[in-house]
mmCIF file of N, CA and C in Angstrom:
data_model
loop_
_atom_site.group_PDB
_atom_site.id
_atom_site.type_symbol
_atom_site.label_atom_id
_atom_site.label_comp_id
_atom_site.label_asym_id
_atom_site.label_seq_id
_atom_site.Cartn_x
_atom_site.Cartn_y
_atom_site.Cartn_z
ATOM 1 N N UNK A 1 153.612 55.402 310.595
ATOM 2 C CA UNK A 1 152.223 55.212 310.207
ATOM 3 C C UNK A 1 152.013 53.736 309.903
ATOM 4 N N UNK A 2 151.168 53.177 310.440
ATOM 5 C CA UNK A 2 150.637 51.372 310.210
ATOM 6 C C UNK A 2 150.373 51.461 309.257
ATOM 7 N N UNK A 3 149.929 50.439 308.670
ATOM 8 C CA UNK A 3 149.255 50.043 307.273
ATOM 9 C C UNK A 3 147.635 50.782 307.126
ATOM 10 N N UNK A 4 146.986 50.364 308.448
ATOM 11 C CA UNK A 4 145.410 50.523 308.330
ATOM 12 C C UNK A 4 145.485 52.226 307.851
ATOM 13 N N UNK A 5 145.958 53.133 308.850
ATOM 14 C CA UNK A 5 146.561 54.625 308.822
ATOM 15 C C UNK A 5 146.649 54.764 307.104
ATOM 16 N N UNK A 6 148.189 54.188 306.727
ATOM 17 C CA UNK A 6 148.362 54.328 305.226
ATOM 18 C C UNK A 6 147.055 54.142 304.060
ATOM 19 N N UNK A 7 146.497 53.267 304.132
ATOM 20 C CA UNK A 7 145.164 53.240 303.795
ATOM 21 C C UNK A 7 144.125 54.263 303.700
ATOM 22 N N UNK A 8 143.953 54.533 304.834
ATOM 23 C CA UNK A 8 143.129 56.175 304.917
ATOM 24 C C UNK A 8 143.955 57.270 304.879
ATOM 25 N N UNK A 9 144.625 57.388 304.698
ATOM 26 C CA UNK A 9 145.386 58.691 304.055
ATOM 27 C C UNK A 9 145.248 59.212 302.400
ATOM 28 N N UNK A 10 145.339 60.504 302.823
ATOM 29 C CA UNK A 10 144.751 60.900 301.437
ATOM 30 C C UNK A 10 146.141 60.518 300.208
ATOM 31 N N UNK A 11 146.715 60.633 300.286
ATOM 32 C CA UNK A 11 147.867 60.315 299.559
ATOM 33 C C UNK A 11 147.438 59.184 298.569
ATOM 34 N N UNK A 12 146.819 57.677 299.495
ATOM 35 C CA UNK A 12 146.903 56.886 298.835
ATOM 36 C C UNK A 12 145.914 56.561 298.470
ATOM 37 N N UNK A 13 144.590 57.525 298.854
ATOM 38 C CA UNK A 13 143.465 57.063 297.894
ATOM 39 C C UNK A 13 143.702 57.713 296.712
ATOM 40 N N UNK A 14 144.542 58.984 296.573
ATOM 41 C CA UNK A 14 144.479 59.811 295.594
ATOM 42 C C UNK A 14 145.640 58.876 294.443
ATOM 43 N N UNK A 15 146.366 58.059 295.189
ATOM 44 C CA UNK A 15 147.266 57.386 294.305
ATOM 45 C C UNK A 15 146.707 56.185 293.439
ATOM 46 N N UNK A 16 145.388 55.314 294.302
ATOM 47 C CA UNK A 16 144.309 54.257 293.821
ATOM 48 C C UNK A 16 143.324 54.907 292.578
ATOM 49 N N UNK A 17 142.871 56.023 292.993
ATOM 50 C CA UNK A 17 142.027 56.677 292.140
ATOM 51 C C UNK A 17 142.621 56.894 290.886
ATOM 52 N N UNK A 18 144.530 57.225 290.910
ATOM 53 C CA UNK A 18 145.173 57.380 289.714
ATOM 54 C C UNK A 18 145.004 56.776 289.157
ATOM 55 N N UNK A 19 145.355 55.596 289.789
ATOM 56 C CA UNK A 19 145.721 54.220 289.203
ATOM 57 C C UNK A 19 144.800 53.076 288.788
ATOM 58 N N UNK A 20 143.499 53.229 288.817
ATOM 59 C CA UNK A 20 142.264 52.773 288.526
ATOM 60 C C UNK A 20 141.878 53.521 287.425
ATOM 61 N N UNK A 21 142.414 54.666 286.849
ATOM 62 C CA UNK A 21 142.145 54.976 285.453
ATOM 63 C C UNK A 21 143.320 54.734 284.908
ATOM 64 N N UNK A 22 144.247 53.865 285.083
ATOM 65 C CA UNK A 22 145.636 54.001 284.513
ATOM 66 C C UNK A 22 146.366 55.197 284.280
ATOM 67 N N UNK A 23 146.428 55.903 285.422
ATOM 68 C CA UNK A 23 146.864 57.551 284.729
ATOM 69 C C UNK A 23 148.203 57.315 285.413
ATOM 70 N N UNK A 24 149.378 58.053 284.807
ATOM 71 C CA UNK A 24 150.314 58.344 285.745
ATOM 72 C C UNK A 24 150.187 59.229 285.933
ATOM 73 N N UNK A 25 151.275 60.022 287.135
ATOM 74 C CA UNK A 25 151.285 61.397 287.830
ATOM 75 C C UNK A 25 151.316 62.518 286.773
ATOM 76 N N UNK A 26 152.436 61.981 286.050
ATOM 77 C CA UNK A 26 151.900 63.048 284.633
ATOM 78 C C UNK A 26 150.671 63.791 284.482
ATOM 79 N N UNK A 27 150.081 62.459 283.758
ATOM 80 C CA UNK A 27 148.844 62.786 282.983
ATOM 81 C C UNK A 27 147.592 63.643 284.397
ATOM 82 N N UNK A 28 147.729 62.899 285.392
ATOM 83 C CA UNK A 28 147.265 63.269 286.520
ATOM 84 C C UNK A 28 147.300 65.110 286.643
ATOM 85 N N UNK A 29 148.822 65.200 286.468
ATOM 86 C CA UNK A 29 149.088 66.431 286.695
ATOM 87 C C UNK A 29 148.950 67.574 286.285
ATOM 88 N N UNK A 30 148.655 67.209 284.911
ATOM 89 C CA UNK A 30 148.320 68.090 283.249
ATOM 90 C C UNK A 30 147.034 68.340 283.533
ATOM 91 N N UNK A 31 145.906 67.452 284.430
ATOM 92 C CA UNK A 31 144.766 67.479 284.562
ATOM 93 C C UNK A 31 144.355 68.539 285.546
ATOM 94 N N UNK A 32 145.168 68.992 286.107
ATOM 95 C CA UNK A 32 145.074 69.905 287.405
ATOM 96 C C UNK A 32 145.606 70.555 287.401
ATOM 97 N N UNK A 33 146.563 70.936 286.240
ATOM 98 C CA UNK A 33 147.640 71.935 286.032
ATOM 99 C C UNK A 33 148.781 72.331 287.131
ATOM 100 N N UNK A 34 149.444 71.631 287.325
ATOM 101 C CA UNK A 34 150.472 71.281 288.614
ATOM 102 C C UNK A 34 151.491 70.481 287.779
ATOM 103 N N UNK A 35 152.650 70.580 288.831
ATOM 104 C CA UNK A 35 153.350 70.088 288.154
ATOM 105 C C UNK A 35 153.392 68.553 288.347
ATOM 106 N N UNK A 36 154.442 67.737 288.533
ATOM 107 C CA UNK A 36 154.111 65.713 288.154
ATOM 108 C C UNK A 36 154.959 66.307 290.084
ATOM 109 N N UNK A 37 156.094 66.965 290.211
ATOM 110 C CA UNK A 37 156.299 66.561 291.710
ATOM 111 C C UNK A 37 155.135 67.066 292.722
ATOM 112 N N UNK A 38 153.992 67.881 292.415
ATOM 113 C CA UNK A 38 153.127 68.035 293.285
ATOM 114 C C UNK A 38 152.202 66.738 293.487
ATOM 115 N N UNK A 39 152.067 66.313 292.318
ATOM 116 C CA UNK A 39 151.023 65.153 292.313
ATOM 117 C C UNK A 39 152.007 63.665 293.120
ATOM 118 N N UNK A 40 153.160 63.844 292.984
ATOM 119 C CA UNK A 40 154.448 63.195 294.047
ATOM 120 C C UNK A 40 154.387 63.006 295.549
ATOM 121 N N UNK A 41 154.305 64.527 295.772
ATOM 122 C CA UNK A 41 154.677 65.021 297.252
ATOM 123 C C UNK A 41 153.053 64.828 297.907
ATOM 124 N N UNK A 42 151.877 64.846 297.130
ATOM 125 C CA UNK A 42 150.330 64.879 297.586
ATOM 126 C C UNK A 42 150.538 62.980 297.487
ATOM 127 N N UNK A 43 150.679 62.294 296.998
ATOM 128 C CA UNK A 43 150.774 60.920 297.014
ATOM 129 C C UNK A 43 151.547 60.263 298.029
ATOM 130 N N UNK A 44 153.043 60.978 298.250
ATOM 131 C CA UNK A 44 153.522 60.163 299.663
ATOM 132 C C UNK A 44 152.970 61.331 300.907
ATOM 133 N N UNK A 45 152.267 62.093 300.971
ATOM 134 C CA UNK A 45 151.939 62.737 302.221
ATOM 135 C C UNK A 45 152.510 63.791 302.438
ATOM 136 N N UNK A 46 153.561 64.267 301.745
ATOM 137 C CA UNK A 46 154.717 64.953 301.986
ATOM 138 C C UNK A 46 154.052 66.358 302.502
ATOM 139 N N UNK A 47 152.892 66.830 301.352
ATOM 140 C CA UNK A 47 151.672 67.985 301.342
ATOM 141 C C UNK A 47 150.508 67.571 300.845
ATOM 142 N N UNK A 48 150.078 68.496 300.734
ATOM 143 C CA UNK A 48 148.609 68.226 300.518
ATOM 144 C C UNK A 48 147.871 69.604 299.389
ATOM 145 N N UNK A 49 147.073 69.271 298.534
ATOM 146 C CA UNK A 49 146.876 70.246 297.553
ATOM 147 C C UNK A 49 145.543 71.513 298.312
ATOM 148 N N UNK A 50 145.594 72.255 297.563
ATOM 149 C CA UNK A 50 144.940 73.415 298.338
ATOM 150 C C UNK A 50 143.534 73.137 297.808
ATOM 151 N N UNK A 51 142.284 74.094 298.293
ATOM 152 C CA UNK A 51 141.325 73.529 298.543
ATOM 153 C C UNK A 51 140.536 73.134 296.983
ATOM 154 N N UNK A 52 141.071 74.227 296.241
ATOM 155 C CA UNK A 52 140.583 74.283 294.690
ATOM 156 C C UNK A 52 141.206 72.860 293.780
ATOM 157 N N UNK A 53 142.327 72.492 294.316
ATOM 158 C CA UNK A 53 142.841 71.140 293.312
ATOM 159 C C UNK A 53 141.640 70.128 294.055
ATOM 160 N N UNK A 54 141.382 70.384 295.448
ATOM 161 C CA UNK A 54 140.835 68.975 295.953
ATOM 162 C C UNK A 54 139.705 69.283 295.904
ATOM 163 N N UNK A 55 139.010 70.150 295.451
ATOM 164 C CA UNK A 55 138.206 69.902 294.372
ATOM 165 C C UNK A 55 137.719 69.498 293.004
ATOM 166 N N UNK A 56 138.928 69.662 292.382
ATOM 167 C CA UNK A 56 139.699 69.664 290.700
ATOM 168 C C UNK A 56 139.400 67.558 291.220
ATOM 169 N N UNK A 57 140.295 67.329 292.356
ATOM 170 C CA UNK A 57 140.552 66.012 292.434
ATOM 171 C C UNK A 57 138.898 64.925 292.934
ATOM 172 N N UNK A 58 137.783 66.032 293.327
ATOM 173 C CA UNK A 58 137.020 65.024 293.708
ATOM 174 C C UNK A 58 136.240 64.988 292.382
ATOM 175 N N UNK A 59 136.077 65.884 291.323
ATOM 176 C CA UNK A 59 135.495 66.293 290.508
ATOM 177 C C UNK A 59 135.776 65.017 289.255
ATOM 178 N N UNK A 60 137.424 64.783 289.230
ATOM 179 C CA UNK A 60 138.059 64.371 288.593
ATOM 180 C C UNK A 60 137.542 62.644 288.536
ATOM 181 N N UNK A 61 137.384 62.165 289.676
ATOM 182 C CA UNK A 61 137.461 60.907 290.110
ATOM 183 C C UNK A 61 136.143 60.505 290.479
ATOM 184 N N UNK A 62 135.420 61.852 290.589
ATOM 185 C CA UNK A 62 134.033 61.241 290.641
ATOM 186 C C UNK A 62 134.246 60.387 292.405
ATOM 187 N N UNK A 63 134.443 61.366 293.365
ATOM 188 C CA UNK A 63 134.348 60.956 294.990
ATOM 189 C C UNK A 63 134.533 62.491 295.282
ATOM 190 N N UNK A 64 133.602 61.921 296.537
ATOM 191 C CA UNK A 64 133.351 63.382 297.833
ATOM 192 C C UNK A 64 134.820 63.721 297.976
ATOM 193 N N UNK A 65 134.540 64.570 299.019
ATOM 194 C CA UNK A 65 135.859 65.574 299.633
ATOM 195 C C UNK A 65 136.190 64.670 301.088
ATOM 196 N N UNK A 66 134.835 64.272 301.726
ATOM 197 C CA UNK A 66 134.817 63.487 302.653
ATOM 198 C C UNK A 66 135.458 62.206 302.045
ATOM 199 N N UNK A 67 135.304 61.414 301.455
ATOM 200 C CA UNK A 67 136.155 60.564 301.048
ATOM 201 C C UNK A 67 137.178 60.332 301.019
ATOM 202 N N UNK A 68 138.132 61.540 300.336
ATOM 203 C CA UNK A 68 139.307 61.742 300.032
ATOM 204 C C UNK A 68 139.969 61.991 301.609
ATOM 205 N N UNK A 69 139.475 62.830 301.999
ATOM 206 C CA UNK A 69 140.235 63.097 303.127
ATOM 207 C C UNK A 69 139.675 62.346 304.584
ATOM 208 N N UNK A 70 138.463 61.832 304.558
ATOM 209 C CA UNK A 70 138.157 61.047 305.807
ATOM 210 C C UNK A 70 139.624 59.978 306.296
ATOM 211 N N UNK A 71 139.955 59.818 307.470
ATOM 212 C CA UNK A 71 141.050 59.291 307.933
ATOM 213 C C UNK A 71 142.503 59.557 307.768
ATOM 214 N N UNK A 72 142.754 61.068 307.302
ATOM 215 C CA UNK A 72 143.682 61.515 307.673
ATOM 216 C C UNK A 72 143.684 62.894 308.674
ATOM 217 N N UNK A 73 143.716 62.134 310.010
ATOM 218 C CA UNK A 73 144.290 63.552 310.601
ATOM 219 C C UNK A 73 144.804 64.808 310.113
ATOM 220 N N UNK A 74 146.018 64.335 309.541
ATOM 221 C CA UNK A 74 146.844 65.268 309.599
ATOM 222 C C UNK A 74 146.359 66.263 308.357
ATOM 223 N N UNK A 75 145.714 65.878 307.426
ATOM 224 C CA UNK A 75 145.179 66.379 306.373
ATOM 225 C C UNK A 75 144.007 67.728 307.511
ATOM 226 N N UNK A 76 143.094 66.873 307.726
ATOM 227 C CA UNK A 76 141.938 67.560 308.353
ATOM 228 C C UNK A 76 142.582 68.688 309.424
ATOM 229 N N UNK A 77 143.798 68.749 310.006
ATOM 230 C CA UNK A 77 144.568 69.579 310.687
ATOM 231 C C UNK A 77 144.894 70.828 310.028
ATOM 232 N N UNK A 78 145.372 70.622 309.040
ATOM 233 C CA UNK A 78 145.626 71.471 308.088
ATOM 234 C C UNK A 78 144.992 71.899 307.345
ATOM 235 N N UNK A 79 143.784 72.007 306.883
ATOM 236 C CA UNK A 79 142.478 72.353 307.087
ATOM 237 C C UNK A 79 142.175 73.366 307.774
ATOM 238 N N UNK A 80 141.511 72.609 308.845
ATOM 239 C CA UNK A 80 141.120 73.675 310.018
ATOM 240 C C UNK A 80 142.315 74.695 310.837
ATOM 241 N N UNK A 81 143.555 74.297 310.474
ATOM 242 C CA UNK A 81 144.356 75.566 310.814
ATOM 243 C C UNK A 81 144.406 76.317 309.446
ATOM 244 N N UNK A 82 143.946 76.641 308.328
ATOM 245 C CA UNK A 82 143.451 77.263 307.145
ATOM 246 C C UNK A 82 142.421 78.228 307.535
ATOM 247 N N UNK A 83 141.042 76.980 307.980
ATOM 248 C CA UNK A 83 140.132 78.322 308.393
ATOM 249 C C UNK A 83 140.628 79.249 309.459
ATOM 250 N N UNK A 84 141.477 79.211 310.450
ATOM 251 C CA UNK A 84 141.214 79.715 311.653
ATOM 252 C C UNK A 84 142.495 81.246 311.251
ATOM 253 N N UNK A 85 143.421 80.466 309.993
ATOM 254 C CA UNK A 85 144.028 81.638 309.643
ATOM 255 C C UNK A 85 143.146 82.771 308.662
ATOM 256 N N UNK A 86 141.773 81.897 308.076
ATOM 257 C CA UNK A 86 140.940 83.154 307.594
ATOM 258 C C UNK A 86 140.090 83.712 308.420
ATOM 259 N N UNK A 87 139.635 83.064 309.465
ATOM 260 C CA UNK A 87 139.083 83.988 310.303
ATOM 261 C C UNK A 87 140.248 85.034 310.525
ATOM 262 N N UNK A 88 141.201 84.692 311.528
ATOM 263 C CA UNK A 88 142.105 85.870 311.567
ATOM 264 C C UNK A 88 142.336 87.210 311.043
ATOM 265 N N UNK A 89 142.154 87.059 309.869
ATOM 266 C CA UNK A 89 142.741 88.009 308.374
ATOM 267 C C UNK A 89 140.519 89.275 308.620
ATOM 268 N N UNK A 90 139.620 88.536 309.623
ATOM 269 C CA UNK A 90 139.006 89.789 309.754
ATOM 270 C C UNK A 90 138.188 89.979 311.207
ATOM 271 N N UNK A 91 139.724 89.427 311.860
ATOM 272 C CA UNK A 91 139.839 89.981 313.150
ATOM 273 C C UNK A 91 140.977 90.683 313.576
ATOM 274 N N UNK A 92 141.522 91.600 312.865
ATOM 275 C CA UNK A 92 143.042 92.198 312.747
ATOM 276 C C UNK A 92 142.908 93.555 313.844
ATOM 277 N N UNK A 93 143.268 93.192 314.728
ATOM 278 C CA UNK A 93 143.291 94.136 315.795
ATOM 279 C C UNK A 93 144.110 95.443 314.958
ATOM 280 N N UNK A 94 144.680 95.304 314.258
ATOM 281 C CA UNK A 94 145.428 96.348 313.506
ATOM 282 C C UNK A 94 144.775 97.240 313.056
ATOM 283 N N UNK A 95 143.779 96.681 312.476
ATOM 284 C CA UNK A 95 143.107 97.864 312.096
ATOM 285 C C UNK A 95 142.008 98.679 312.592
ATOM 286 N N UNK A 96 141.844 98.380 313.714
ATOM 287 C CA UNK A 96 141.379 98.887 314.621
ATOM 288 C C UNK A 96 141.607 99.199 315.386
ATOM 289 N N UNK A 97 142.767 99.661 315.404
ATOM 290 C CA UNK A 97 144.104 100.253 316.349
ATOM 291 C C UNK A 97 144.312 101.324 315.215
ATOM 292 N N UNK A 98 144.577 101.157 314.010
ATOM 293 C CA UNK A 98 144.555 102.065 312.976
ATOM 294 C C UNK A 98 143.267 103.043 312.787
ATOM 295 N N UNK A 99 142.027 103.165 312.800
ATOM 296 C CA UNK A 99 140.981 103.734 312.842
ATOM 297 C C UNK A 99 141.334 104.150 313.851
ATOM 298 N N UNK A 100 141.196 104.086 315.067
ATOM 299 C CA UNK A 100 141.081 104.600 316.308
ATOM 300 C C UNK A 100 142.230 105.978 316.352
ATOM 301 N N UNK A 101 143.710 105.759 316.019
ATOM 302 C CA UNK A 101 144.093 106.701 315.697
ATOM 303 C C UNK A 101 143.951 107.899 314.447
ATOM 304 N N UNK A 102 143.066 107.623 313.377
ATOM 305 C CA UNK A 102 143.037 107.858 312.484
ATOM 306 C C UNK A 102 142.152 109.188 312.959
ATOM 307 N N UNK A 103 140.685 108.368 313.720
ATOM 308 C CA UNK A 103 139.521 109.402 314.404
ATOM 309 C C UNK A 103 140.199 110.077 315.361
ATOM 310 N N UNK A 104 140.660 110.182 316.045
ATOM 311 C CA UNK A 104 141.280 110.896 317.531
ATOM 312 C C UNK A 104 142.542 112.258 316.682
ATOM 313 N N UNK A 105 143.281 111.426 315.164
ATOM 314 C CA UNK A 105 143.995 113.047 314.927
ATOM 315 C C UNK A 105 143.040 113.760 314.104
ATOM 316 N N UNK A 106 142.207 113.249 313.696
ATOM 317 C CA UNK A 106 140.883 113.837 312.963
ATOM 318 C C UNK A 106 140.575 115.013 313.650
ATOM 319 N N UNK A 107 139.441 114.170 314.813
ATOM 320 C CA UNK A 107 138.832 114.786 315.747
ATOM 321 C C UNK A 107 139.084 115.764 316.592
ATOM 322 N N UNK A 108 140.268 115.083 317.344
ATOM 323 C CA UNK A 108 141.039 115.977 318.850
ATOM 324 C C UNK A 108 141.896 116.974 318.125
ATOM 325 N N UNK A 109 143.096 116.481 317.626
ATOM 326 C CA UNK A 109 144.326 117.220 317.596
ATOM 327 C C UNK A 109 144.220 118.578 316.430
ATOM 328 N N UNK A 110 145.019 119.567 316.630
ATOM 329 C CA UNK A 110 145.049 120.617 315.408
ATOM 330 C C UNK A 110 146.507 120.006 314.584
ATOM 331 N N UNK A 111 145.992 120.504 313.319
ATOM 332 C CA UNK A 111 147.098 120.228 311.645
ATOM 333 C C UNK A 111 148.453 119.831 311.910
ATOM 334 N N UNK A 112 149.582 119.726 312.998
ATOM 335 C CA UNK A 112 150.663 118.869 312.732
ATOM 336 C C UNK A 112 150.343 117.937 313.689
ATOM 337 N N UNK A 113 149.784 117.490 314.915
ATOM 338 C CA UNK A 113 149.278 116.431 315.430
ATOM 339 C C UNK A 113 148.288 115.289 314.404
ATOM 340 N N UNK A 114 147.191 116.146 313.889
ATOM 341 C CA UNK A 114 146.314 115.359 312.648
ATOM 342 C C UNK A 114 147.012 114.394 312.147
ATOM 343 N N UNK A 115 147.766 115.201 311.619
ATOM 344 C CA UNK A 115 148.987 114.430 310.203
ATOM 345 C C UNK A 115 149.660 113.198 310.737
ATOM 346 N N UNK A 116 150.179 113.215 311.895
ATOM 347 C CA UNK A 116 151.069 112.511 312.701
ATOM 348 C C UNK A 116 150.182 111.011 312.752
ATOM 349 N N UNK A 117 148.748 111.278 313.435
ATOM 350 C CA UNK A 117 148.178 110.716 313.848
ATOM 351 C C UNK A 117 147.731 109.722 312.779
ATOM 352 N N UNK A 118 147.273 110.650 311.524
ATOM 353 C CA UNK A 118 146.322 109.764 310.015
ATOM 354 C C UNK A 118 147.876 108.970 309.531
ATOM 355 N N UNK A 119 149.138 109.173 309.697
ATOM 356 C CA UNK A 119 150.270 108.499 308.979
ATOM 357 C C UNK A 119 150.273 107.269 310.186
ATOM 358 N N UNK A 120 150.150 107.771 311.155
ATOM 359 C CA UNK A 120 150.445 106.597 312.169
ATOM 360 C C UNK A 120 149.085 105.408 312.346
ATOM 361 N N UNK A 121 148.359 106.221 312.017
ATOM 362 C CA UNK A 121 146.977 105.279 311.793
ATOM 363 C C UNK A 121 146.856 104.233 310.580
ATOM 364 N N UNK A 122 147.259 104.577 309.344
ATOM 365 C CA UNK A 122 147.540 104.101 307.886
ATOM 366 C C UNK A 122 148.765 103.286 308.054
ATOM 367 N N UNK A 123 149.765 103.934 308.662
ATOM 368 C CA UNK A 123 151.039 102.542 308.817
ATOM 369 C C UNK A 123 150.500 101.342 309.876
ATOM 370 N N UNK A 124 150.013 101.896 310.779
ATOM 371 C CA UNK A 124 149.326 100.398 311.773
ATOM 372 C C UNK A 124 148.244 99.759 311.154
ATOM 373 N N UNK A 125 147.495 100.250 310.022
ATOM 374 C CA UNK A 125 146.458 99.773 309.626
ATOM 375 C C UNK A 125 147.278 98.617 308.684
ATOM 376 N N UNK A 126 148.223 99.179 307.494
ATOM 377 C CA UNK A 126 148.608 98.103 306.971
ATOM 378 C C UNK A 126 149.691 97.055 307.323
ATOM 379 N N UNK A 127 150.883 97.773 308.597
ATOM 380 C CA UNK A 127 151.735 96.431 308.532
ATOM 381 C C UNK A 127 151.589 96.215 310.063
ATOM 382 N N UNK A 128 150.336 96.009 310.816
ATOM 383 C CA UNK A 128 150.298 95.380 311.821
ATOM 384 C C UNK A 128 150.744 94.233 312.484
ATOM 385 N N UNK A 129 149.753 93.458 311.121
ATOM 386 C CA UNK A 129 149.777 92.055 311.112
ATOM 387 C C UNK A 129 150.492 91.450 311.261
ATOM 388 N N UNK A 130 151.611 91.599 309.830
ATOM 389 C CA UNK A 130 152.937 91.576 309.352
ATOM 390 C C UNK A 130 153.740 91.872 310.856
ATOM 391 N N UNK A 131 153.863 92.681 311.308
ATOM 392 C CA UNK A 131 154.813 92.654 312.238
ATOM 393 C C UNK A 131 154.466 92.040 313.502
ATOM 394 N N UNK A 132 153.186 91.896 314.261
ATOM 395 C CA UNK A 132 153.222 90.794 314.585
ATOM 396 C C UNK A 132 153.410 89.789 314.407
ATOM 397 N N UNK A 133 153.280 88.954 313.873
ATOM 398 C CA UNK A 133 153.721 87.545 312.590
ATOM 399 C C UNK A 133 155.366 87.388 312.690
ATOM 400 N N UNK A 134 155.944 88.783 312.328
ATOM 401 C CA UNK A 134 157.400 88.949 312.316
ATOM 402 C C UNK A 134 157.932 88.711 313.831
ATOM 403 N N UNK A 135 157.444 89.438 314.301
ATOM 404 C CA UNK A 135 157.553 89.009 316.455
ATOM 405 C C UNK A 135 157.442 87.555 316.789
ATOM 406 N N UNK A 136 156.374 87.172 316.647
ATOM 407 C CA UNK A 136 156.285 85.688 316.790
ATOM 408 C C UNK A 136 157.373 85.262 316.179
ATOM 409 N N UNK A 137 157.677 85.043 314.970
ATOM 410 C CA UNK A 137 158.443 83.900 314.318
ATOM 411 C C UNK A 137 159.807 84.419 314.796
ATOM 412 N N UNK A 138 160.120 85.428 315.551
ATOM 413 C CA UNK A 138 161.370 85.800 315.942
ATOM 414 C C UNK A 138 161.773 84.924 317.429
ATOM 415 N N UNK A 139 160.533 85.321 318.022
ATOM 416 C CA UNK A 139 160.614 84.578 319.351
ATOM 417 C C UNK A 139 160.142 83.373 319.783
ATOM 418 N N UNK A 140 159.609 82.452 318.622
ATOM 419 C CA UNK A 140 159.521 81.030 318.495
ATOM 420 C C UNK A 140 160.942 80.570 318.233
ATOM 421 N N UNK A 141 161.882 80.984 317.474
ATOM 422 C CA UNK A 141 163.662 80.454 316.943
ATOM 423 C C UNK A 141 164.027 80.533 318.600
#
């Protein structure tokens, strides 16, 4: 990362902003209730605080959100792969794979098919996700 880069990164406005009230990471940290290595690891880039501290932090310092984070990529990346994992969470094909069996042993089948169907509907409804998720990260290694 160049200098100009280092500059607009959130790390180090959040480290200027400290340091223009004379705060150390400490006191910083007590303020946001975190510990002193989060306010560490958010200062060299390492991470980045979730959406409620960087609020806590624009609140704190008296600057936008745009501020803080304008000119870091990698910040704004992580971000928007945030929203796209909450969209996700209510587009869960799972559970609509789960309903679908749920109505069909309802509907179609007689009393030991039913049963089969509402258990198999209720287990896909809740660990769909999860086991997709589990697939992927198996076959990404």
């Amino acid at each position: 990362m160049d200098m100009e880069e280092q500059a607009n990164a959130f790390g180090e406005k959040l480290k200027q902003c400290r340091m223009e009230r004379d705060w150390s990471q400490e006191k910083l940290a007590k303020e946001l209730h975190v510990s002193r290595q989060a306010v560490y690891k958010w200062e060299t880039n390492k991470s980045y605080p979730d959406i409620q501290n960087l609020i806590r932090i624009s609140d704190l310092f008296n600057i936008t959100i745009d501020e803080l984070i304008r000119g870091d990529e990698q910040m704004q990346k992580t971000i928007s792969i945030d929203d796209d994992e909450l969209f996700d969470q209510f587009s869960d094909p799972g559970f609509y794979i789960g309903m679908i069996l749920i109505l069909v042993g309802v509907l179609i089948f007689d009393d030991p098919l039913t049963n089969t169907f509402l258990f198999t509907g209720l287990i896909t409804i809740i660990f769909f996700t999860d086991t997709i998720q589990s697939l992927k990260k198996l076959f990404k290694s």
